Amino acid sequence: MKVFKFGGASVKDAAGVKNTAAIICSDPDQLIVVVSAMGKTTDALVEVTKNYFAGNLEKARTGISTIKDYHLNIVKDLFESGNEKLQNSIVEEFEALTKRVNIPPSLNYDFEYDQIVSTGEMVSTEIVATYLNHLGRITKWIDAGHYIRTNDTWREGVIDWELTRRLLPQAFQFNENTVCLTQGFIGATNFNLTTTLGREGSDYTAAILANVMNAESVTIWKDVPGIMNADPHKYAKTYMLEKLSYREAVEMTYYGAKVIHPKTMKPLVEKLIPLYVKSFIHPEKSGSMICDIDHPMEYIPVFITKEDQILITVLPKDFSFIAEESISNLYKLFSKFRMKVNLVQQSAMNFSLAIDRPERDFDLLIQALSDHFVVHYNDGLELLTIRYFTQDAVTESTKGKTIYVEQRTRNTVRFLLK
Ligand code: ASP
Ligand code: MG
C-alpha cells in the first residue's frame, strides 16, 4: 500500500482534479490519498477568520460566499450534468460556516481558526472522492478527525501517537475499495473538536498515515519536477536532486525549503519509508527520492530562502550582559507568542533573532520584550542559506544586497539580507 499526497495546487480547478484522478486511477494498488484544500482556499479562510474575529462580519460573510462559489464552479466543471447531492452538501457546509460567523466568536482566535479553516479540506476531499467514485474507482472518504488525535494546541496540534496508532487502522480498512481518501492538515481532540497541524501540514498527515499503516512509500505530487537545488523562479540554472538522505532533507526543510513540511521526515525515518517528490504535470518522470542512504548527494550548492523575516535585536536596559537567564526568558516569550526563531546571533550586550513575520500579535511581542529590553527590529529581510557553498555561489547571490547577519559553518553559510 502506498500513500499519495496532493496539495492545493494540484486540485486548484477542475482540470487539476481530473489530472489528480487520472494519476490515482493509473495506479491499481491500494492507495491512501491525502488531499489539501483547493488552490488558495486556506489563505481565504484565514482571512474569513481574521474578519470574523475583528467583527468585520460583512467581509467574513462575503469571503465565505466567494469560497463557496469557487468550489461549486469546480463541481460544475467536473460533472457535465451537475451533481446535486455534492452541490447540496457543499452549500450546507458553507451555510454552517455562515451560521458560525453570525454568532460572536469565543475569546480564542486559534480555536476559531481551526474550526473555520478546516472547512477547506473537508470540502476538497468530498469533491475529489465523489469524482473518483463517479469514474468508477471505488473510494472511501474518511474523516481525519476520527483517527488523527491531537492535544488542544489549536493551530499546531500535537499528535497523540498512542491514540492515533489505535484508531487509525480501524478507519483505514480497504474492503471492496482500493482507495481510502482523507484530509491532510486536520486532527481532533478527545472532545472531537477540530484541530489543525500547522500550515502546509498535509505532508505531515501523509507521513503519519504511512508510519502507522506501514506503507511501502509516500509520494508528494507537486507542480515542480522534484526537489530542486534552488527556486527556479529566482535562479536561472537549477538542478533536480535525484536522491537525498533523510538527514539532508531535514536540514533543507529546517532552513526553509518549502517543498516538504519539516515535520514530515520523522515518522518516515522511524520505519525507513521512502518519500518521493514528483511532478503531477509529468507523472511519468521519476522525480526526487528521499531515503535511507548514507551519503547524500553530489555536492552542488543548494540555495534555500525564507522571505519575510524580521530581525529583532534586544539590548539590556542597564548595561548588563546578556546572560543565560535573560536568554531563557527571551525564549519563553518567543515560545509564548509561538514565534519561530530561524537564526540567532549573540554578542556581549545584544541578542539578535530572525523570525518569520507572524500572522498576528507582533506588536504584543514587541511590547512584552520592551518591558525587559531595549528593542530594535528590521523588517522585510530574506534569510538565505547555502549548503555546500562555493565562493562563486556566495558572491553571486549576495551581490548588491545589504547583509545584516552572516553565519558560516564548514558546509553551510547563512545570510540575512535586504
Ligand atoms: N491547506 C493547508 C495549508 O494550505 C494544509 C496544506 O496545504 O498542507 O496550509
Ligand atoms: Mg495548501
Short mmCIF file of C-alpha atoms and ligand atoms in Angstrom, two decimals:
data_model
loop_
_atom_site.label_atom_id
_atom_site.label_comp_id
_atom_site.label_asym_id
_atom_site.label_seq_id
_atom_site.Cartn_x
_atom_site.Cartn_y
_atom_site.Cartn_z
CA MET A 1 0.00 0.00 0.00
CA LYS A 2 1.18 3.48 -0.85
CA VAL A 3 0.36 6.94 0.39
CA PHE A 4 -0.20 9.75 -2.12
CA LYS A 5 -0.46 13.38 -1.11
CA PHE A 6 -1.94 16.07 -3.35
CA GLY A 7 -1.51 19.70 -2.32
CA GLY A 8 -3.69 22.70 -3.06
CA ALA A 9 -2.01 23.47 -6.39
CA SER A 10 -2.83 20.02 -7.77
CA VAL A 11 -6.57 20.45 -7.18
CA LYS A 12 -6.94 24.17 -7.78
CA ASP A 13 -9.50 23.75 -10.58
CA ALA A 14 -11.50 21.08 -12.38
CA ALA A 15 -8.60 20.28 -14.72
CA GLY A 16 -6.42 19.74 -11.66
CA VAL A 17 -8.95 17.40 -10.05
CA LYS A 18 -9.19 15.43 -13.32
CA ASN A 19 -5.43 15.16 -13.51
CA THR A 20 -5.24 14.07 -9.87
CA ALA A 21 -7.90 11.45 -10.52
CA ALA A 22 -6.01 10.22 -13.59
CA ILE A 23 -2.85 9.73 -11.52
CA ILE A 24 -4.80 7.81 -8.89
CA CYS A 25 -6.65 5.71 -11.46
CA SER A 26 -3.46 4.74 -13.25
CA ASP A 27 -2.19 3.02 -10.09
CA PRO A 28 -4.07 -0.18 -9.32
CA ASP A 29 -2.51 -0.63 -5.87
CA GLN A 30 -4.23 0.03 -2.60
CA LEU A 31 -3.83 3.75 -2.06
CA ILE A 32 -4.23 6.09 0.84
CA VAL A 33 -4.80 9.52 -0.67
CA VAL A 34 -4.33 12.71 1.32
CA VAL A 35 -5.74 15.89 -0.18
CA SER A 36 -5.29 19.53 0.87
CA ALA A 37 -7.69 22.41 0.45
CA MET A 38 -8.14 23.54 -3.16
CA GLY A 39 -5.87 26.27 -4.51
CA LYS A 40 -5.60 29.20 -2.11
CA THR A 41 -8.67 28.23 -0.07
CA THR A 42 -6.76 28.03 3.22
CA ASP A 43 -5.48 31.60 2.83
CA ALA A 44 -9.00 32.76 2.03
CA LEU A 45 -10.41 31.00 5.10
CA VAL A 46 -7.70 32.56 7.28
CA GLU A 47 -8.95 35.95 6.03
CA VAL A 48 -12.51 34.96 6.96
CA THR A 49 -11.33 34.03 10.45
CA LYS A 50 -9.50 37.33 10.89
CA ASN A 51 -12.53 39.32 9.75
CA TYR A 52 -14.84 37.30 11.98
CA PHE A 53 -12.60 37.83 14.96
CA ALA A 54 -12.23 41.54 14.22
CA GLY A 55 -16.01 41.98 13.96
CA ASN A 56 -15.99 42.67 10.19
CA LEU A 57 -18.91 40.34 9.69
CA GLU A 58 -19.96 41.56 6.28
CA LYS A 59 -16.49 40.87 4.94
CA ALA A 60 -16.42 37.47 6.61
CA ARG A 61 -19.75 36.52 5.01
CA THR A 62 -18.68 37.76 1.57
CA GLY A 63 -15.46 35.78 1.93
CA ILE A 64 -17.41 32.60 2.69
CA SER A 65 -19.69 33.16 -0.25
CA THR A 66 -16.75 33.61 -2.65
CA ILE A 67 -15.11 30.41 -1.41
CA LYS A 68 -18.41 28.54 -1.76
CA ASP A 69 -18.85 29.71 -5.38
CA TYR A 70 -15.29 28.73 -6.21
CA HIS A 71 -15.98 25.15 -5.11
CA LEU A 72 -19.39 25.00 -6.76
CA ASN A 73 -17.83 26.10 -10.05
CA ILE A 74 -15.28 23.33 -9.85
CA VAL A 75 -18.09 20.82 -9.31
CA LYS A 76 -19.98 22.28 -12.27
CA ASP A 77 -16.92 21.83 -14.48
CA LEU A 78 -16.32 18.29 -13.23
CA PHE A 79 -19.77 16.83 -13.70
CA GLU A 80 -21.38 17.59 -17.01
CA SER A 81 -24.92 17.27 -15.74
CA GLY A 82 -24.10 18.54 -12.26
CA ASN A 83 -24.13 16.57 -9.04
CA GLU A 84 -26.97 17.71 -6.87
CA LYS A 85 -26.02 15.71 -3.82
CA LEU A 86 -22.49 17.05 -3.81
CA GLN A 87 -23.61 20.62 -4.54
CA ASN A 88 -26.11 20.50 -1.68
CA SER A 89 -23.53 19.15 0.66
CA ILE A 90 -21.10 21.95 -0.23
CA VAL A 91 -23.81 24.57 0.20
CA GLU A 92 -24.63 23.07 3.60
CA GLU A 93 -21.00 23.11 4.67
CA PHE A 94 -20.72 26.82 3.89
CA GLU A 95 -24.11 27.60 5.41
CA ALA A 96 -22.84 26.10 8.63
CA LEU A 97 -19.82 28.36 8.39
CA THR A 98 -22.01 31.41 7.84
CA LYS A 99 -24.08 30.42 10.88
CA ARG A 100 -20.88 30.16 12.84
CA VAL A 101 -19.79 33.70 12.00
CA ASN A 102 -23.27 35.01 12.82
CA ILE A 103 -22.66 34.30 16.48
CA PRO A 104 -19.89 36.11 18.37
CA PRO A 105 -16.54 34.32 18.48
CA SER A 106 -15.02 32.81 21.60
CA LEU A 107 -12.04 34.67 23.01
CA ASN A 108 -9.65 32.17 21.49
CA TYR A 109 -8.56 33.12 17.95
CA ASP A 110 -6.57 29.92 17.45
CA PHE A 111 -9.57 27.78 18.34
CA GLU A 112 -11.87 29.68 15.96
CA TYR A 113 -9.21 29.43 13.25
CA ASP A 114 -9.14 25.63 13.39
CA GLN A 115 -12.93 25.34 13.27
CA ILE A 116 -13.19 27.61 10.23
CA VAL A 117 -10.04 26.89 8.24
CA SER A 118 -10.52 23.10 8.31
CA THR A 119 -13.59 23.52 6.07
CA GLY A 120 -11.24 23.78 3.06
CA GLU A 121 -10.02 20.21 3.43
CA MET A 122 -13.46 18.82 4.25
CA VAL A 123 -14.89 20.21 1.01
CA SER A 124 -11.94 19.41 -1.24
CA THR A 125 -11.83 15.76 -0.16
CA GLU A 126 -15.55 15.39 -0.64
CA ILE A 127 -15.25 16.68 -4.20
CA VAL A 128 -12.26 14.51 -5.12
CA ALA A 129 -13.74 11.37 -3.53
CA THR A 130 -17.07 11.89 -5.30
CA TYR A 131 -15.32 12.39 -8.61
CA LEU A 132 -13.22 9.22 -8.20
CA ASN A 133 -16.35 7.21 -7.42
CA HIS A 134 -18.02 8.77 -10.44
CA LEU A 135 -15.12 7.49 -12.58
CA GLY A 136 -15.62 4.02 -11.13
CA ARG A 137 -12.59 3.92 -8.84
CA ILE A 138 -14.28 2.98 -5.61
CA THR A 139 -13.13 5.40 -2.96
CA LYS A 140 -13.86 5.57 0.73
CA TRP A 141 -13.94 9.07 2.23
CA ILE A 142 -12.51 9.13 5.73
CA ASP A 143 -12.79 11.94 8.26
CA ALA A 144 -9.30 12.67 9.61
CA GLY A 145 -10.84 13.81 12.90
CA HIS A 146 -11.74 10.17 13.58
CA TYR A 147 -8.17 8.96 13.74
CA ILE A 148 -5.62 11.83 13.85
CA ARG A 149 -5.86 12.66 17.52
CA THR A 150 -4.10 15.67 18.99
CA ASN A 151 -3.95 17.77 22.11
CA ASP A 152 -5.68 21.14 22.14
CA THR A 153 -2.80 23.29 20.99
CA TRP A 154 -5.00 24.94 18.40
CA ARG A 155 -3.34 25.61 15.04
CA GLU A 156 -0.41 23.39 15.95
CA GLY A 157 -2.00 20.24 17.36
CA VAL A 158 0.48 17.81 18.89
CA ILE A 159 -0.20 14.21 17.83
CA ASP A 160 -1.36 11.77 20.48
CA TRP A 161 0.54 8.86 18.97
CA GLU A 162 -0.86 6.19 21.21
CA LEU A 163 -4.45 7.01 20.40
CA THR A 164 -3.72 7.67 16.73
CA ARG A 165 -1.98 4.30 16.40
CA ARG A 166 -5.02 2.62 17.90
CA LEU A 167 -7.72 4.41 15.89
CA LEU A 168 -6.08 4.76 12.51
CA PRO A 169 -6.03 1.11 11.37
CA GLN A 170 -9.71 0.81 12.28
CA ALA A 171 -10.54 3.71 9.96
CA PHE A 172 -8.41 2.52 7.03
CA GLN A 173 -9.94 -0.78 6.05
CA PHE A 174 -9.97 -1.26 2.34
CA ASN A 175 -12.67 -3.94 1.87
CA GLU A 176 -14.14 -3.61 -1.62
CA ASN A 177 -12.46 -0.30 -2.37
CA THR A 178 -8.84 0.31 -3.22
CA VAL A 179 -8.66 3.99 -2.39
CA CYS A 180 -9.07 5.48 1.07
CA LEU A 181 -9.15 9.25 0.76
CA THR A 182 -8.77 11.68 3.64
CA GLN A 183 -7.93 15.25 4.60
CA GLY A 184 -4.44 16.45 5.31
CA PHE A 185 -3.75 19.05 7.99
CA ILE A 186 -6.68 18.13 10.25
CA GLY A 187 -6.97 16.36 13.57
CA ALA A 188 -9.29 16.35 16.55
CA THR A 189 -9.05 16.47 20.33
CA ASN A 190 -10.52 13.94 22.73
CA PHE A 191 -13.64 16.08 22.76
CA ASN A 192 -13.90 15.74 18.96
CA LEU A 193 -13.09 19.39 18.40
CA THR A 194 -11.19 20.05 15.21
CA THR A 195 -7.50 20.97 15.38
CA THR A 196 -5.02 21.70 12.61
CA LEU A 197 -1.41 20.63 12.43
CA GLY A 198 0.25 23.87 11.26
CA ARG A 199 0.26 25.48 7.82
CA GLU A 200 1.20 23.14 4.99
CA GLY A 201 0.67 20.27 7.42
CA SER A 202 -0.79 17.81 4.91
CA ASP A 203 2.63 16.33 4.20
CA TYR A 204 2.86 15.53 7.88
CA THR A 205 -0.53 13.78 7.78
CA ALA A 206 0.72 11.64 4.88
CA ALA A 207 3.81 10.68 6.89
CA ILE A 208 1.75 9.78 9.98
CA LEU A 209 -0.51 7.57 7.87
CA ALA A 210 2.45 5.87 6.21
CA ASN A 211 4.09 5.22 9.55
CA VAL A 212 1.06 3.69 11.24
CA MET A 213 -0.09 1.71 8.18
CA ASN A 214 3.45 0.57 7.31
CA ALA A 215 3.09 1.89 3.78
CA GLU A 216 5.71 0.97 1.21
CA SER A 217 6.20 4.62 0.17
CA VAL A 218 4.85 8.14 0.26
CA THR A 219 4.57 10.27 -2.88
CA ILE A 220 4.06 14.01 -2.67
CA TRP A 221 2.71 15.26 -6.01
CA LYS A 222 3.84 18.81 -6.79
CA ASP A 223 3.97 21.39 -9.55
CA VAL A 224 7.77 21.10 -9.65
CA PRO A 225 9.75 18.18 -11.12
CA GLY A 226 11.17 17.22 -7.72
CA ILE A 227 13.37 18.78 -5.07
CA MET A 228 15.46 21.45 -6.74
CA ASN A 229 18.77 22.90 -5.57
CA ALA A 230 17.26 26.38 -5.83
CA ASP A 231 13.99 28.11 -6.56
CA PRO A 232 13.58 28.03 -10.37
CA HIS A 233 11.65 31.31 -10.15
CA LYS A 234 14.73 33.04 -8.76
CA TYR A 235 17.74 31.23 -10.22
CA ALA A 236 18.47 30.94 -13.90
CA LYS A 237 20.01 27.48 -13.69
CA THR A 238 18.67 24.88 -11.31
CA TYR A 239 19.13 21.15 -10.88
CA MET A 240 16.90 18.46 -9.52
CA LEU A 241 18.29 16.48 -6.61
CA GLU A 242 17.56 12.88 -7.52
CA LYS A 243 18.38 11.21 -4.24
CA LEU A 244 18.65 12.72 -0.80
CA SER A 245 19.21 11.24 2.62
CA TYR A 246 16.56 11.82 5.29
CA ARG A 247 19.09 13.92 7.13
CA GLU A 248 19.75 16.18 4.18
CA ALA A 249 16.02 16.62 3.67
CA VAL A 250 15.51 17.52 7.33
CA GLU A 251 18.27 20.12 7.12
CA MET A 252 16.80 21.61 3.97
CA THR A 253 13.27 21.85 5.30
CA TYR A 254 14.56 23.29 8.55
CA TYR A 255 16.30 26.08 6.66
CA GLY A 256 13.07 26.82 4.83
CA ALA A 257 12.90 24.63 1.72
CA LYS A 258 9.19 24.73 1.08
CA VAL A 259 8.79 21.52 -0.88
CA ILE A 260 8.12 19.42 2.21
CA HIS A 261 6.81 20.24 5.65
CA PRO A 262 9.63 19.95 8.22
CA LYS A 263 7.71 17.52 10.44
CA THR A 264 7.28 15.01 7.61
CA MET A 265 10.56 13.19 7.88
CA LYS A 266 10.47 11.88 11.44
CA PRO A 267 7.59 9.40 11.07
CA LEU A 268 9.16 8.15 7.82
CA VAL A 269 12.68 7.68 9.13
CA GLU A 270 11.34 5.65 12.02
CA LYS A 271 10.14 2.99 9.57
CA LEU A 272 12.57 3.77 6.74
CA ILE A 273 9.75 4.56 4.35
CA PRO A 274 10.98 6.30 1.18
CA LEU A 275 9.47 9.62 0.19
CA TYR A 276 9.10 10.55 -3.47
CA VAL A 277 8.52 14.11 -4.64
CA LYS A 278 7.09 14.01 -8.15
CA SER A 279 5.50 16.28 -10.71
CA PHE A 280 1.76 15.97 -11.20
CA ILE A 281 2.31 17.56 -14.61
CA HIS A 282 4.76 14.84 -15.67
CA PRO A 283 3.83 11.86 -13.52
CA GLU A 284 5.90 9.55 -15.72
CA LYS A 285 9.14 11.24 -14.63
CA SER A 286 10.95 9.85 -11.65
CA GLY A 287 11.32 12.99 -9.51
CA SER A 288 13.29 13.06 -6.27
CA MET A 289 13.62 10.31 -3.72
CA ILE A 290 14.37 10.77 -0.03
CA CYS A 291 15.52 7.57 1.57
CA ASP A 292 17.90 5.81 3.86
CA ILE A 293 21.17 6.49 2.15
CA ASP A 294 24.28 7.31 3.97
CA HIS A 295 25.51 9.72 1.72
CA PRO A 296 23.99 12.33 0.07
CA MET A 297 24.22 13.97 -2.97
CA GLU A 298 26.57 15.39 -5.43
CA TYR A 299 28.00 18.35 -3.62
CA ILE A 300 26.44 21.14 -5.58
CA PRO A 301 25.36 24.29 -3.79
CA VAL A 302 21.80 24.23 -2.53
CA PHE A 303 20.09 27.60 -2.09
CA ILE A 304 17.24 27.94 0.35
CA THR A 305 15.47 31.20 1.01
CA LYS A 306 12.99 32.25 3.65
CA GLU A 307 11.28 35.50 2.93
CA ASP A 308 9.51 37.98 5.13
CA GLN A 309 11.94 37.73 8.01
CA ILE A 310 12.15 40.17 10.88
CA LEU A 311 15.43 40.70 12.69
CA ILE A 312 14.80 41.61 16.30
CA THR A 313 17.70 42.91 18.36
CA VAL A 314 17.39 43.27 22.10
CA LEU A 315 19.81 45.03 24.48
CA PRO A 316 19.71 45.04 28.25
CA LYS A 317 18.35 48.29 29.64
CA ASP A 318 21.02 48.62 32.31
CA PHE A 319 24.30 47.86 30.56
CA SER A 320 24.40 44.33 31.92
CA PHE A 321 25.46 41.34 29.84
CA ILE A 322 23.08 39.07 28.04
CA ALA A 323 23.29 36.09 30.35
CA GLU A 324 21.74 32.62 30.37
CA GLU A 325 18.82 33.75 32.45
CA SER A 326 17.81 36.60 30.20
CA ILE A 327 18.19 34.33 27.18
CA SER A 328 15.95 31.78 28.79
CA ASN A 329 13.34 34.48 29.50
CA LEU A 330 13.60 35.67 25.94
CA TYR A 331 12.95 32.20 24.57
CA LYS A 332 9.99 31.78 26.90
CA LEU A 333 8.47 34.90 25.41
CA PHE A 334 9.07 33.72 21.84
CA SER A 335 7.56 30.38 22.64
CA LYS A 336 4.56 32.01 24.36
CA PHE A 337 3.88 34.05 21.24
CA ARG A 338 4.58 30.97 19.08
CA MET A 339 7.24 32.78 17.08
CA LYS A 340 9.56 30.59 15.03
CA VAL A 341 13.16 31.59 15.56
CA ASN A 342 15.22 30.90 12.44
CA LEU A 343 18.58 32.38 13.33
CA VAL A 344 20.32 33.64 16.45
CA GLN A 345 23.35 35.86 16.94
CA GLN A 346 24.73 36.95 20.28
CA SER A 347 27.34 39.41 21.48
CA ALA A 348 28.19 40.72 24.92
CA MET A 349 25.36 43.16 25.04
CA ASN A 350 22.95 42.29 22.36
CA PHE A 351 20.99 39.36 21.18
CA SER A 352 19.53 39.19 17.68
CA LEU A 353 16.96 36.78 16.32
CA ALA A 354 15.35 36.36 12.95
CA ILE A 355 11.73 35.24 12.97
CA ASP A 356 9.04 34.63 10.35
CA ARG A 357 6.69 37.59 10.12
CA PRO A 358 3.90 36.45 12.43
CA GLU A 359 0.31 36.42 11.27
CA ARG A 360 -0.69 38.43 14.32
CA ASP A 361 0.40 39.63 17.78
CA PHE A 362 3.72 41.07 16.61
CA ASP A 363 3.02 44.34 18.43
CA LEU A 364 2.26 42.42 21.61
CA LEU A 365 5.57 40.60 21.35
CA ILE A 366 7.50 43.84 20.91
CA GLN A 367 5.65 45.30 23.87
CA ALA A 368 6.44 42.32 26.06
CA LEU A 369 10.11 42.41 25.04
CA SER A 370 10.26 46.14 25.72
CA ASP A 371 9.32 45.54 29.35
CA HIS A 372 12.75 43.98 29.84
CA PHE A 373 14.97 45.15 26.99
CA VAL A 374 15.67 47.93 24.59
CA VAL A 375 14.26 46.56 21.33
CA HIS A 376 15.02 47.32 17.68
CA TYR A 377 13.78 45.49 14.66
CA ASN A 378 14.27 45.37 10.90
CA ASP A 379 11.52 44.22 8.63
CA GLY A 380 11.27 42.67 5.18
CA LEU A 381 14.52 40.69 5.19
CA GLU A 382 15.40 37.47 3.45
CA LEU A 383 17.18 34.57 5.08
CA LEU A 384 19.39 32.85 2.54
CA THR A 385 21.02 29.53 3.38
CA ILE A 386 23.57 27.97 1.03
CA ARG A 387 24.53 24.37 1.75
CA TYR A 388 27.76 23.17 0.18
CA PHE A 389 28.57 26.75 -0.70
CA THR A 390 31.30 27.90 -3.02
CA GLN A 391 32.76 31.38 -3.15
CA ASP A 392 31.10 31.93 -6.53
CA ALA A 393 27.73 30.93 -5.16
CA VAL A 394 28.14 33.37 -2.27
CA THR A 395 29.29 36.28 -4.44
CA GLU A 396 26.54 35.71 -6.97
CA SER A 397 23.67 35.53 -4.52
CA THR A 398 24.68 38.40 -2.23
CA LYS A 399 25.56 40.82 -4.99
CA GLY A 400 24.01 44.27 -4.49
CA LYS A 401 22.38 43.28 -1.21
CA THR A 402 22.91 44.58 2.29
CA ILE A 403 23.99 41.86 4.68
CA TYR A 404 22.58 42.21 8.20
CA VAL A 405 23.88 38.97 9.66
CA GLU A 406 26.25 36.33 8.33
CA GLN A 407 26.98 32.89 9.79
CA ARG A 408 29.28 30.21 8.46
CA THR A 409 29.99 26.59 9.29
CA ARG A 410 32.03 24.16 7.23
CA ASN A 411 29.14 23.18 4.96
CA THR A 412 26.64 25.93 5.33
CA VAL A 413 26.56 29.68 5.12
CA ARG A 414 23.57 31.81 6.08
CA PHE A 415 22.83 35.44 5.35
CA LEU A 416 20.13 37.76 6.50
CA LEU A 417 19.79 40.12 3.58
CA LYS A 418 17.87 43.01 2.20
N1 ASP B 1 -4.34 23.56 3.30
C1 ASP B 1 -3.38 23.70 4.35
C2 ASP B 1 -2.48 24.89 4.07
O1 ASP B 1 -2.56 25.46 2.99
C3 ASP B 1 -2.58 22.47 4.57
C4 ASP B 1 -1.71 22.05 3.41
O2 ASP B 1 -1.89 22.51 2.29
O3 ASP B 1 -0.81 21.24 3.62
O4 ASP B 1 -1.72 25.26 4.91
MG MG B 2 -2.37 24.22 0.99
#
